[in-house]
Amino acid sequence: MKRSPVKITVVGAGAVGSTLAMRIAEKGLADVVLLDIYRNIAAGKALDILDASPVIGHEQGITGTDDYSEIKGSRIVVITAGLPRKPGMTREELISKNAAIVRDVAEKVKANAPDAIVILVTNPLDTMTFLAHKVTGFKRERVFGMAGILDGSRFTQLAAAELKIPRSSIKALMLGSHGDTMVPVISQTRVSGKPIKDMLKPEALDRIIKRSRDRGAEIVGLLGTGSAYYSPSAAVLPMIEAILNDTKETLVVSACLDGEYGLKGLAIGVPCRIGSSGIEKIEEMPLAEEEKKAFLASAEAIKKTIELL
Ligand code: APR
């Protein structure tokens, strides 16, 4: 595999960050700087990922550090630093600790990688995205969060299993908050081009929606310590690829709204056209009446969390 000379920084060398660093390198997307407050953890994981490169067959460089001068020139910075959930905890309950961490990281990213596009993964996702936008002062086109792709992937996986069909034949759409008020846009969800409502009974659909919404908590409960990381790290890749390859594809990301959908002063999951400069357009898609209501309720829930900052 040829080496891509692009540099991507992943802040937080924990479960999500280190898995993401590995995915980026193994796909040959970029060289990776893995940064953590614990330098040795970042350095050790970077060496371990690097040692697999001859077996996997890539030429990307990976370094682990706690020194922000090493993130200079990063095309993208992904922030995964922060505490994961504990059993019984909601994403929102992470707010005070993770806000302090994201504030600290965002200030250092601003100082050391002022031209980077910043992708948030730390929870509560929408609130942390809004906070990072404020702290960096970067244009909203360059600061957004990963959630909708993960929520959509969870729904797709569960619906495909229920219908016993390939996962690739479902196109799911999850908007709103990455939390208990996420909004499955069933009116726009297609199975091989047909509305999903024609394929699944309402009870089955409700069960799948509930399970996708609670999937993060289900995994937290099973793991005992830590939260999901294979699927969250995977869900960042389409965003990175859309930026690096300027694909201009529409992906659901948590974006800071400024009047779109009648909302301002928050970040929330909406479909956005993503290209080399980040968010190139926020798509205002038509929603069914009850979906619109659920979306506004989700926005209210995010605003309440933002007030806690
Ligand atoms: N600067 C840099 N790194 C930090 C900082 C900081 N100020 N504070 C904490 N970290 C690092 C920790 O040292 C740890 O290595 O962030 C890492 C977090 O890793 P994990 O505890 O394994 O958490 P993880 O499962 O990766 O989740 C990280 O992503 O999906 C979300 O809800 C999840 O908010 C959580 C985040």
Short mmCIF file of N, CA and C in Angstrom, two decimals, residues 103-275:
data_model
loop_
_atom_site.label_atom_id
_atom_site.label_comp_id
_atom_site.label_asym_id
_atom_site.label_seq_id
_atom_site.Cartn_x
_atom_site.Cartn_y
_atom_site.Cartn_z
N ARG A 103 -12.43 21.30 26.93
CA ARG A 103 -12.00 22.70 26.93
C ARG A 103 -10.47 22.78 26.84
N ASP A 104 -9.81 21.99 27.67
CA ASP A 104 -8.34 21.96 27.70
C ASP A 104 -7.78 21.54 26.33
N VAL A 105 -8.33 20.47 25.78
CA VAL A 105 -7.83 19.96 24.49
C VAL A 105 -8.10 20.99 23.38
N ALA A 106 -9.29 21.57 23.37
CA ALA A 106 -9.66 22.50 22.29
C ALA A 106 -8.76 23.72 22.27
N GLU A 107 -8.40 24.21 23.47
CA GLU A 107 -7.49 25.37 23.53
C GLU A 107 -6.13 25.03 22.92
N LYS A 108 -5.66 23.84 23.20
CA LYS A 108 -4.33 23.43 22.70
C LYS A 108 -4.39 23.14 21.20
N VAL A 109 -5.51 22.63 20.73
CA VAL A 109 -5.66 22.39 19.28
C VAL A 109 -5.67 23.73 18.56
N LYS A 110 -6.38 24.69 19.12
CA LYS A 110 -6.45 26.03 18.53
C LYS A 110 -5.03 26.62 18.39
N ALA A 111 -4.23 26.46 19.44
CA ALA A 111 -2.88 27.04 19.44
C ALA A 111 -1.92 26.30 18.52
N ASN A 112 -2.11 24.99 18.37
CA ASN A 112 -1.08 24.21 17.66
C ASN A 112 -1.49 23.69 16.28
N ALA A 113 -2.79 23.63 16.02
CA ALA A 113 -3.25 23.16 14.69
C ALA A 113 -4.40 24.05 14.22
N PRO A 114 -4.09 25.36 14.03
CA PRO A 114 -5.17 26.32 13.77
C PRO A 114 -5.92 26.11 12.45
N ASP A 115 -5.35 25.30 11.55
CA ASP A 115 -6.03 25.08 10.26
C ASP A 115 -6.74 23.74 10.18
N ALA A 116 -6.71 22.98 11.27
CA ALA A 116 -7.27 21.62 11.21
C ALA A 116 -8.80 21.62 11.19
N ILE A 117 -9.36 20.56 10.65
CA ILE A 117 -10.79 20.28 10.83
C ILE A 117 -10.88 19.41 12.09
N VAL A 118 -11.81 19.75 12.98
CA VAL A 118 -11.89 19.06 14.27
C VAL A 118 -13.16 18.20 14.32
N ILE A 119 -12.96 16.93 14.63
CA ILE A 119 -14.10 16.00 14.76
C ILE A 119 -14.19 15.57 16.22
N LEU A 120 -15.35 15.75 16.82
CA LEU A 120 -15.56 15.37 18.22
C LEU A 120 -16.15 13.96 18.31
N VAL A 121 -15.68 13.21 19.32
CA VAL A 121 -16.26 11.89 19.61
C VAL A 121 -16.65 11.81 21.09
N THR A 122 -16.02 12.64 21.93
CA THR A 122 -16.27 12.63 23.37
C THR A 122 -17.75 12.94 23.67
N ASN A 123 -18.30 12.22 24.63
CA ASN A 123 -19.70 12.42 25.04
C ASN A 123 -19.82 13.33 26.25
N PRO A 124 -20.97 14.01 26.45
CA PRO A 124 -22.14 14.00 25.56
C PRO A 124 -21.84 14.76 24.26
N LEU A 125 -21.97 14.03 23.17
CA LEU A 125 -21.37 14.43 21.90
C LEU A 125 -21.78 15.81 21.38
N ASP A 126 -23.08 16.05 21.36
CA ASP A 126 -23.55 17.31 20.76
C ASP A 126 -23.08 18.51 21.59
N THR A 127 -23.11 18.36 22.90
CA THR A 127 -22.69 19.43 23.79
C THR A 127 -21.18 19.67 23.68
N MET A 128 -20.42 18.59 23.58
CA MET A 128 -18.96 18.73 23.46
C MET A 128 -18.59 19.35 22.11
N THR A 129 -19.37 19.08 21.09
CA THR A 129 -19.12 19.67 19.76
C THR A 129 -19.33 21.18 19.83
N PHE A 130 -20.43 21.58 20.45
CA PHE A 130 -20.73 23.01 20.59
C PHE A 130 -19.63 23.70 21.40
N LEU A 131 -19.22 23.05 22.48
CA LEU A 131 -18.17 23.61 23.34
C LEU A 131 -16.85 23.79 22.56
N ALA A 132 -16.47 22.79 21.80
CA ALA A 132 -15.20 22.86 21.05
C ALA A 132 -15.28 23.96 19.98
N HIS A 133 -16.45 24.13 19.39
CA HIS A 133 -16.63 25.22 18.41
C HIS A 133 -16.41 26.57 19.08
N LYS A 134 -16.98 26.74 20.27
CA LYS A 134 -16.83 28.00 21.00
C LYS A 134 -15.38 28.23 21.42
N VAL A 135 -14.77 27.21 22.01
CA VAL A 135 -13.42 27.38 22.56
C VAL A 135 -12.38 27.61 21.47
N THR A 136 -12.48 26.87 20.37
CA THR A 136 -11.48 27.06 19.30
C THR A 136 -11.74 28.36 18.56
N GLY A 137 -13.01 28.76 18.46
CA GLY A 137 -13.35 29.91 17.63
C GLY A 137 -13.24 29.58 16.14
N PHE A 138 -13.02 28.29 15.81
CA PHE A 138 -12.97 27.89 14.40
C PHE A 138 -14.37 28.03 13.82
N LYS A 139 -14.43 28.27 12.51
CA LYS A 139 -15.74 28.34 11.85
C LYS A 139 -16.48 27.03 12.05
N ARG A 140 -17.81 27.10 12.10
CA ARG A 140 -18.59 25.89 12.38
C ARG A 140 -18.41 24.82 11.29
N GLU A 141 -18.00 25.24 10.11
CA GLU A 141 -17.74 24.28 9.02
C GLU A 141 -16.61 23.31 9.39
N ARG A 142 -15.74 23.76 10.34
CA ARG A 142 -14.55 22.97 10.66
C ARG A 142 -14.63 22.26 12.01
N VAL A 143 -15.77 22.33 12.69
CA VAL A 143 -15.90 21.64 13.98
C VAL A 143 -17.24 20.91 14.01
N PHE A 144 -17.20 19.60 14.00
CA PHE A 144 -18.45 18.83 14.04
C PHE A 144 -18.22 17.47 14.70
N GLY A 145 -19.32 16.80 15.00
CA GLY A 145 -19.21 15.59 15.82
C GLY A 145 -19.72 14.33 15.13
N MET A 146 -19.20 13.19 15.58
CA MET A 146 -19.62 11.89 15.04
C MET A 146 -20.68 11.26 15.93
N ALA A 147 -21.87 11.01 15.39
CA ALA A 147 -22.88 10.27 16.14
C ALA A 147 -23.86 9.60 15.20
N GLY A 148 -24.43 10.37 14.27
CA GLY A 148 -25.49 9.85 13.40
C GLY A 148 -25.06 8.63 12.59
N ILE A 149 -23.79 8.60 12.20
CA ILE A 149 -23.32 7.45 11.40
C ILE A 149 -23.33 6.20 12.27
N LEU A 150 -22.93 6.36 13.52
CA LEU A 150 -22.94 5.22 14.46
C LEU A 150 -24.37 4.78 14.76
N ASP A 151 -25.24 5.74 15.07
CA ASP A 151 -26.62 5.38 15.39
C ASP A 151 -27.29 4.72 14.18
N GLY A 152 -27.02 5.24 12.98
CA GLY A 152 -27.59 4.66 11.76
C GLY A 152 -27.06 3.26 11.51
N SER A 153 -25.79 3.05 11.82
CA SER A 153 -25.17 1.74 11.60
C SER A 153 -25.78 0.71 12.56
N ARG A 154 -26.02 1.15 13.79
CA ARG A 154 -26.64 0.23 14.77
C ARG A 154 -28.05 -0.16 14.33
N PHE A 155 -28.81 0.82 13.87
CA PHE A 155 -30.17 0.55 13.42
C PHE A 155 -30.14 -0.39 12.20
N THR A 156 -29.25 -0.10 11.26
CA THR A 156 -29.15 -0.90 10.03
C THR A 156 -28.85 -2.36 10.36
N GLN A 157 -27.89 -2.55 11.25
CA GLN A 157 -27.47 -3.90 11.63
C GLN A 157 -28.64 -4.66 12.23
N LEU A 158 -29.37 -4.01 13.14
CA LEU A 158 -30.49 -4.68 13.82
C LEU A 158 -31.66 -4.94 12.87
N ALA A 159 -31.95 -3.97 12.00
CA ALA A 159 -33.08 -4.14 11.07
C ALA A 159 -32.76 -5.22 10.04
N ALA A 160 -31.51 -5.28 9.58
CA ALA A 160 -31.13 -6.30 8.59
C ALA A 160 -31.23 -7.70 9.20
N ALA A 161 -30.85 -7.81 10.48
CA ALA A 161 -30.94 -9.11 11.15
C ALA A 161 -32.41 -9.53 11.27
N GLU A 162 -33.26 -8.58 11.61
CA GLU A 162 -34.71 -8.86 11.75
C GLU A 162 -35.30 -9.30 10.41
N LEU A 163 -34.92 -8.61 9.35
CA LEU A 163 -35.50 -8.89 8.02
C LEU A 163 -34.77 -10.02 7.29
N LYS A 164 -33.63 -10.45 7.86
CA LYS A 164 -32.80 -11.49 7.23
C LYS A 164 -32.41 -11.10 5.81
N ILE A 165 -31.88 -9.90 5.69
CA ILE A 165 -31.44 -9.38 4.40
C ILE A 165 -30.03 -8.78 4.57
N PRO A 166 -29.31 -8.54 3.47
CA PRO A 166 -27.98 -7.94 3.63
C PRO A 166 -28.07 -6.54 4.23
N ARG A 167 -27.09 -6.21 5.07
CA ARG A 167 -27.06 -4.88 5.71
C ARG A 167 -26.94 -3.78 4.66
N SER A 168 -26.30 -4.12 3.56
CA SER A 168 -26.07 -3.10 2.52
C SER A 168 -27.36 -2.66 1.83
N SER A 169 -28.47 -3.39 2.05
CA SER A 169 -29.69 -2.98 1.36
C SER A 169 -30.54 -1.99 2.17
N ILE A 170 -30.05 -1.61 3.36
CA ILE A 170 -30.81 -0.64 4.18
C ILE A 170 -30.08 0.69 4.25
N LYS A 171 -30.82 1.74 4.05
CA LYS A 171 -30.27 3.09 4.19
C LYS A 171 -31.02 3.76 5.34
N ALA A 172 -30.40 3.78 6.52
CA ALA A 172 -31.08 4.34 7.70
C ALA A 172 -30.65 5.79 7.91
N LEU A 173 -31.46 6.52 8.61
CA LEU A 173 -31.16 7.92 8.85
C LEU A 173 -31.53 8.26 10.30
N MET A 174 -30.53 8.64 11.09
CA MET A 174 -30.76 9.00 12.50
C MET A 174 -30.32 10.43 12.72
N LEU A 175 -31.24 11.28 13.11
CA LEU A 175 -30.92 12.68 13.37
C LEU A 175 -31.02 12.96 14.87
N GLY A 176 -30.87 14.25 15.22
CA GLY A 176 -31.07 14.67 16.60
C GLY A 176 -29.87 14.37 17.47
N SER A 177 -30.14 14.30 18.77
CA SER A 177 -29.08 14.13 19.75
C SER A 177 -28.55 12.70 19.75
N HIS A 178 -27.26 12.56 20.10
CA HIS A 178 -26.70 11.22 20.32
C HIS A 178 -27.00 10.87 21.77
N GLY A 179 -28.24 10.48 22.00
CA GLY A 179 -28.66 10.22 23.37
C GLY A 179 -30.06 9.65 23.35
N ASP A 180 -30.73 9.78 24.48
CA ASP A 180 -32.05 9.17 24.61
C ASP A 180 -33.09 9.79 23.69
N THR A 181 -32.81 10.96 23.13
CA THR A 181 -33.81 11.62 22.28
C THR A 181 -33.42 11.56 20.80
N MET A 182 -32.59 10.60 20.42
CA MET A 182 -32.22 10.51 18.99
C MET A 182 -33.47 10.24 18.15
N VAL A 183 -33.42 10.71 16.89
CA VAL A 183 -34.63 10.70 16.06
C VAL A 183 -34.44 9.81 14.82
N PRO A 184 -35.01 8.61 14.84
CA PRO A 184 -34.93 7.79 13.63
C PRO A 184 -35.91 8.34 12.58
N VAL A 185 -35.39 8.69 11.42
CA VAL A 185 -36.26 9.26 10.38
C VAL A 185 -36.80 8.10 9.54
N ILE A 186 -37.86 7.49 10.10
CA ILE A 186 -38.42 6.30 9.48
C ILE A 186 -39.05 6.64 8.12
N SER A 187 -39.60 7.85 8.01
CA SER A 187 -40.25 8.25 6.76
C SER A 187 -39.27 8.22 5.58
N GLN A 188 -37.96 8.33 5.86
CA GLN A 188 -36.97 8.37 4.77
C GLN A 188 -36.11 7.10 4.74
N THR A 189 -36.44 6.12 5.59
CA THR A 189 -35.60 4.92 5.65
C THR A 189 -36.09 3.89 4.64
N ARG A 190 -35.18 3.48 3.77
CA ARG A 190 -35.53 2.58 2.67
C ARG A 190 -34.82 1.24 2.79
N VAL A 191 -35.55 0.19 2.36
CA VAL A 191 -34.96 -1.14 2.26
C VAL A 191 -35.03 -1.51 0.78
N SER A 192 -33.89 -1.61 0.14
CA SER A 192 -33.82 -1.82 -1.30
C SER A 192 -34.79 -0.87 -2.03
N GLY A 193 -34.80 0.37 -1.61
CA GLY A 193 -35.62 1.38 -2.27
C GLY A 193 -37.06 1.48 -1.75
N LYS A 194 -37.52 0.48 -0.96
CA LYS A 194 -38.91 0.52 -0.46
C LYS A 194 -38.94 1.11 0.95
N PRO A 195 -40.03 1.84 1.30
CA PRO A 195 -40.12 2.36 2.68
C PRO A 195 -40.07 1.22 3.70
N ILE A 196 -39.29 1.39 4.76
CA ILE A 196 -39.13 0.32 5.76
C ILE A 196 -40.45 0.02 6.46
N LYS A 197 -41.33 1.03 6.52
CA LYS A 197 -42.64 0.84 7.16
C LYS A 197 -43.46 -0.23 6.45
N ASP A 198 -43.18 -0.45 5.15
CA ASP A 198 -43.90 -1.48 4.40
C ASP A 198 -43.32 -2.86 4.63
N MET A 199 -42.16 -2.92 5.27
CA MET A 199 -41.47 -4.21 5.42
C MET A 199 -41.57 -4.76 6.84
N LEU A 200 -41.72 -3.86 7.82
CA LEU A 200 -41.72 -4.30 9.22
C LEU A 200 -42.99 -3.85 9.93
N LYS A 201 -43.53 -4.72 10.78
CA LYS A 201 -44.71 -4.35 11.59
C LYS A 201 -44.30 -3.26 12.58
N PRO A 202 -45.26 -2.39 12.97
CA PRO A 202 -44.91 -1.30 13.91
C PRO A 202 -44.22 -1.79 15.18
N GLU A 203 -44.67 -2.95 15.72
CA GLU A 203 -44.05 -3.44 16.98
C GLU A 203 -42.58 -3.79 16.75
N ALA A 204 -42.31 -4.42 15.61
CA ALA A 204 -40.91 -4.81 15.32
C ALA A 204 -40.06 -3.56 15.12
N LEU A 205 -40.62 -2.60 14.42
CA LEU A 205 -39.89 -1.35 14.17
C LEU A 205 -39.59 -0.64 15.50
N ASP A 206 -40.59 -0.57 16.38
CA ASP A 206 -40.40 0.08 17.69
C ASP A 206 -39.31 -0.62 18.50
N ARG A 207 -39.34 -1.94 18.45
CA ARG A 207 -38.35 -2.72 19.20
C ARG A 207 -36.93 -2.42 18.68
N ILE A 208 -36.80 -2.34 17.36
CA ILE A 208 -35.47 -2.08 16.77
C ILE A 208 -35.00 -0.65 17.09
N ILE A 209 -35.93 0.28 17.02
CA ILE A 209 -35.57 1.68 17.35
C ILE A 209 -35.08 1.76 18.80
N LYS A 210 -35.83 1.12 19.69
CA LYS A 210 -35.47 1.18 21.11
C LYS A 210 -34.10 0.53 21.35
N ARG A 211 -33.90 -0.62 20.69
CA ARG A 211 -32.64 -1.33 20.91
C ARG A 211 -31.46 -0.53 20.35
N SER A 212 -31.66 0.14 19.18
CA SER A 212 -30.54 0.94 18.65
C SER A 212 -30.27 2.12 19.55
N ARG A 213 -31.33 2.72 20.07
CA ARG A 213 -31.14 3.88 20.96
C ARG A 213 -30.40 3.46 22.23
N ASP A 214 -30.72 2.28 22.74
CA ASP A 214 -30.13 1.83 24.01
C ASP A 214 -28.87 0.99 23.80
N ARG A 215 -28.42 0.86 22.56
CA ARG A 215 -27.30 -0.04 22.27
C ARG A 215 -26.04 0.31 23.06
N GLY A 216 -25.74 1.64 23.13
CA GLY A 216 -24.55 2.07 23.88
C GLY A 216 -24.63 1.59 25.32
N ALA A 217 -25.80 1.77 25.95
CA ALA A 217 -25.97 1.37 27.35
C ALA A 217 -25.91 -0.15 27.48
N GLU A 218 -26.46 -0.86 26.49
CA GLU A 218 -26.42 -2.33 26.51
C GLU A 218 -24.96 -2.81 26.54
N ILE A 219 -24.13 -2.17 25.72
CA ILE A 219 -22.71 -2.56 25.64
C ILE A 219 -21.99 -2.17 26.94
N VAL A 220 -22.28 -0.97 27.47
CA VAL A 220 -21.68 -0.54 28.74
C VAL A 220 -22.01 -1.57 29.84
N GLY A 221 -23.28 -2.02 29.86
CA GLY A 221 -23.71 -2.98 30.87
C GLY A 221 -22.97 -4.31 30.75
N LEU A 222 -22.72 -4.74 29.53
CA LEU A 222 -22.03 -6.01 29.32
C LEU A 222 -20.54 -5.92 29.64
N LEU A 223 -19.93 -4.79 29.25
CA LEU A 223 -18.48 -4.66 29.44
C LEU A 223 -18.10 -4.49 30.92
N GLY A 224 -18.97 -3.83 31.69
CA GLY A 224 -18.64 -3.59 33.10
C GLY A 224 -17.76 -2.37 33.26
N THR A 225 -16.64 -2.31 32.56
CA THR A 225 -15.85 -1.07 32.54
C THR A 225 -15.66 -0.65 31.09
N GLY A 226 -15.80 0.65 30.86
CA GLY A 226 -15.61 1.20 29.51
C GLY A 226 -16.89 1.14 28.69
N SER A 227 -16.84 1.75 27.51
CA SER A 227 -18.01 1.75 26.62
C SER A 227 -17.57 1.32 25.23
N ALA A 228 -18.55 1.33 24.30
CA ALA A 228 -18.29 0.83 22.94
C ALA A 228 -17.11 1.55 22.30
N TYR A 229 -16.31 0.82 21.53
CA TYR A 229 -15.23 1.50 20.81
C TYR A 229 -14.99 0.98 19.40
N TYR A 230 -15.33 -0.28 19.11
CA TYR A 230 -15.12 -0.75 17.73
C TYR A 230 -16.02 0.02 16.77
N SER A 231 -17.32 0.11 17.11
CA SER A 231 -18.23 0.79 16.17
C SER A 231 -18.06 2.32 16.20
N PRO A 232 -17.86 2.96 17.37
CA PRO A 232 -17.62 4.41 17.32
C PRO A 232 -16.38 4.77 16.50
N SER A 233 -15.31 4.01 16.64
CA SER A 233 -14.09 4.34 15.87
C SER A 233 -14.35 4.12 14.39
N ALA A 234 -15.08 3.07 14.05
CA ALA A 234 -15.37 2.81 12.62
C ALA A 234 -16.20 3.94 12.02
N ALA A 235 -17.12 4.47 12.82
CA ALA A 235 -18.06 5.48 12.29
C ALA A 235 -17.38 6.82 12.02
N VAL A 236 -16.16 7.02 12.52
CA VAL A 236 -15.43 8.26 12.21
C VAL A 236 -14.83 8.19 10.79
N LEU A 237 -14.55 6.98 10.32
CA LEU A 237 -13.85 6.84 9.04
C LEU A 237 -14.56 7.47 7.84
N PRO A 238 -15.88 7.28 7.67
CA PRO A 238 -16.52 7.92 6.51
C PRO A 238 -16.37 9.44 6.52
N MET A 239 -16.32 10.04 7.71
CA MET A 239 -16.15 11.49 7.80
C MET A 239 -14.74 11.87 7.36
N ILE A 240 -13.75 11.12 7.82
CA ILE A 240 -12.36 11.39 7.44
C ILE A 240 -12.19 11.21 5.93
N GLU A 241 -12.77 10.15 5.40
CA GLU A 241 -12.59 9.88 3.96
C GLU A 241 -13.29 10.94 3.11
N ALA A 242 -14.46 11.41 3.57
CA ALA A 242 -15.17 12.46 2.82
C ALA A 242 -14.33 13.74 2.76
N ILE A 243 -13.63 14.03 3.87
CA ILE A 243 -12.79 15.24 3.90
C ILE A 243 -11.55 15.05 3.02
N LEU A 244 -10.84 13.95 3.24
CA LEU A 244 -9.57 13.76 2.51
C LEU A 244 -9.80 13.62 1.01
N ASN A 245 -10.89 12.96 0.63
CA ASN A 245 -11.14 12.72 -0.80
C ASN A 245 -12.13 13.71 -1.40
N ASP A 246 -12.54 14.69 -0.61
CA ASP A 246 -13.47 15.74 -1.07
C ASP A 246 -14.68 15.12 -1.79
N THR A 247 -15.29 14.12 -1.14
CA THR A 247 -16.37 13.38 -1.83
C THR A 247 -17.68 14.16 -1.91
N LYS A 248 -17.88 15.10 -1.02
CA LYS A 248 -19.11 15.90 -0.95
C LYS A 248 -20.34 15.02 -0.73
N GLU A 249 -20.13 13.90 -0.03
CA GLU A 249 -21.30 13.05 0.24
C GLU A 249 -22.06 13.56 1.46
N THR A 250 -23.33 13.18 1.53
CA THR A 250 -24.15 13.61 2.65
C THR A 250 -24.04 12.59 3.78
N LEU A 251 -23.58 13.07 4.92
CA LEU A 251 -23.43 12.22 6.11
C LEU A 251 -24.12 12.92 7.27
N VAL A 252 -24.68 12.15 8.20
CA VAL A 252 -25.26 12.79 9.38
C VAL A 252 -24.13 13.06 10.36
N VAL A 253 -23.91 14.35 10.66
CA VAL A 253 -22.92 14.74 11.66
C VAL A 253 -23.57 15.72 12.63
N SER A 254 -22.96 15.87 13.81
CA SER A 254 -23.46 16.85 14.75
C SER A 254 -22.88 18.21 14.34
N ALA A 255 -23.75 19.11 13.88
CA ALA A 255 -23.30 20.39 13.35
C ALA A 255 -23.88 21.53 14.18
N CYS A 256 -23.11 22.63 14.28
CA CYS A 256 -23.59 23.81 15.00
C CYS A 256 -24.55 24.57 14.10
N LEU A 257 -25.79 24.67 14.52
CA LEU A 257 -26.81 25.30 13.67
C LEU A 257 -26.83 26.81 13.88
N ASP A 258 -27.17 27.51 12.81
CA ASP A 258 -27.29 28.97 12.88
C ASP A 258 -28.54 29.37 12.09
N GLY A 259 -29.67 28.86 12.56
CA GLY A 259 -30.93 29.19 11.90
C GLY A 259 -31.53 28.03 11.11
N GLU A 260 -30.70 27.04 10.73
CA GLU A 260 -31.24 25.89 10.01
C GLU A 260 -32.23 25.16 10.93
N TYR A 261 -33.25 24.62 10.39
CA TYR A 261 -34.32 23.94 11.14
C TYR A 261 -34.91 24.87 12.22
N GLY A 262 -34.74 26.17 12.04
CA GLY A 262 -35.27 27.13 13.01
C GLY A 262 -34.51 27.15 14.33
N LEU A 263 -33.28 26.62 14.35
CA LEU A 263 -32.53 26.49 15.61
C LEU A 263 -31.18 27.20 15.55
N LYS A 264 -30.74 27.63 16.72
CA LYS A 264 -29.44 28.31 16.88
C LYS A 264 -28.84 27.96 18.23
N GLY A 265 -27.54 28.14 18.37
CA GLY A 265 -26.93 28.02 19.70
C GLY A 265 -26.83 26.59 20.22
N LEU A 266 -26.68 25.63 19.31
CA LEU A 266 -26.47 24.24 19.73
C LEU A 266 -25.89 23.44 18.57
N ALA A 267 -25.35 22.27 18.88
CA ALA A 267 -24.96 21.33 17.83
C ALA A 267 -25.90 20.14 17.92
N ILE A 268 -26.29 19.61 16.79
CA ILE A 268 -27.26 18.50 16.75
C ILE A 268 -27.06 17.73 15.45
N GLY A 269 -27.43 16.45 15.45
CA GLY A 269 -27.22 15.61 14.28
C GLY A 269 -28.16 15.96 13.13
N VAL A 270 -27.56 16.37 12.01
CA VAL A 270 -28.31 16.72 10.80
C VAL A 270 -27.52 16.24 9.58
N PRO A 271 -28.20 16.02 8.45
CA PRO A 271 -27.44 15.60 7.27
C PRO A 271 -26.63 16.77 6.70
N CYS A 272 -25.35 16.53 6.45
CA CYS A 272 -24.47 17.59 5.94
C CYS A 272 -23.66 17.07 4.76
N ARG A 273 -23.41 17.96 3.81
CA ARG A 273 -22.52 17.60 2.70
C ARG A 273 -21.08 17.85 3.18
N ILE A 274 -20.28 16.79 3.16
CA ILE A 274 -18.91 16.88 3.70
C ILE A 274 -17.89 16.79 2.57
N GLY A 275 -16.98 17.76 2.56
CA GLY A 275 -15.91 17.78 1.56
C GLY A 275 -14.62 18.27 2.18
#
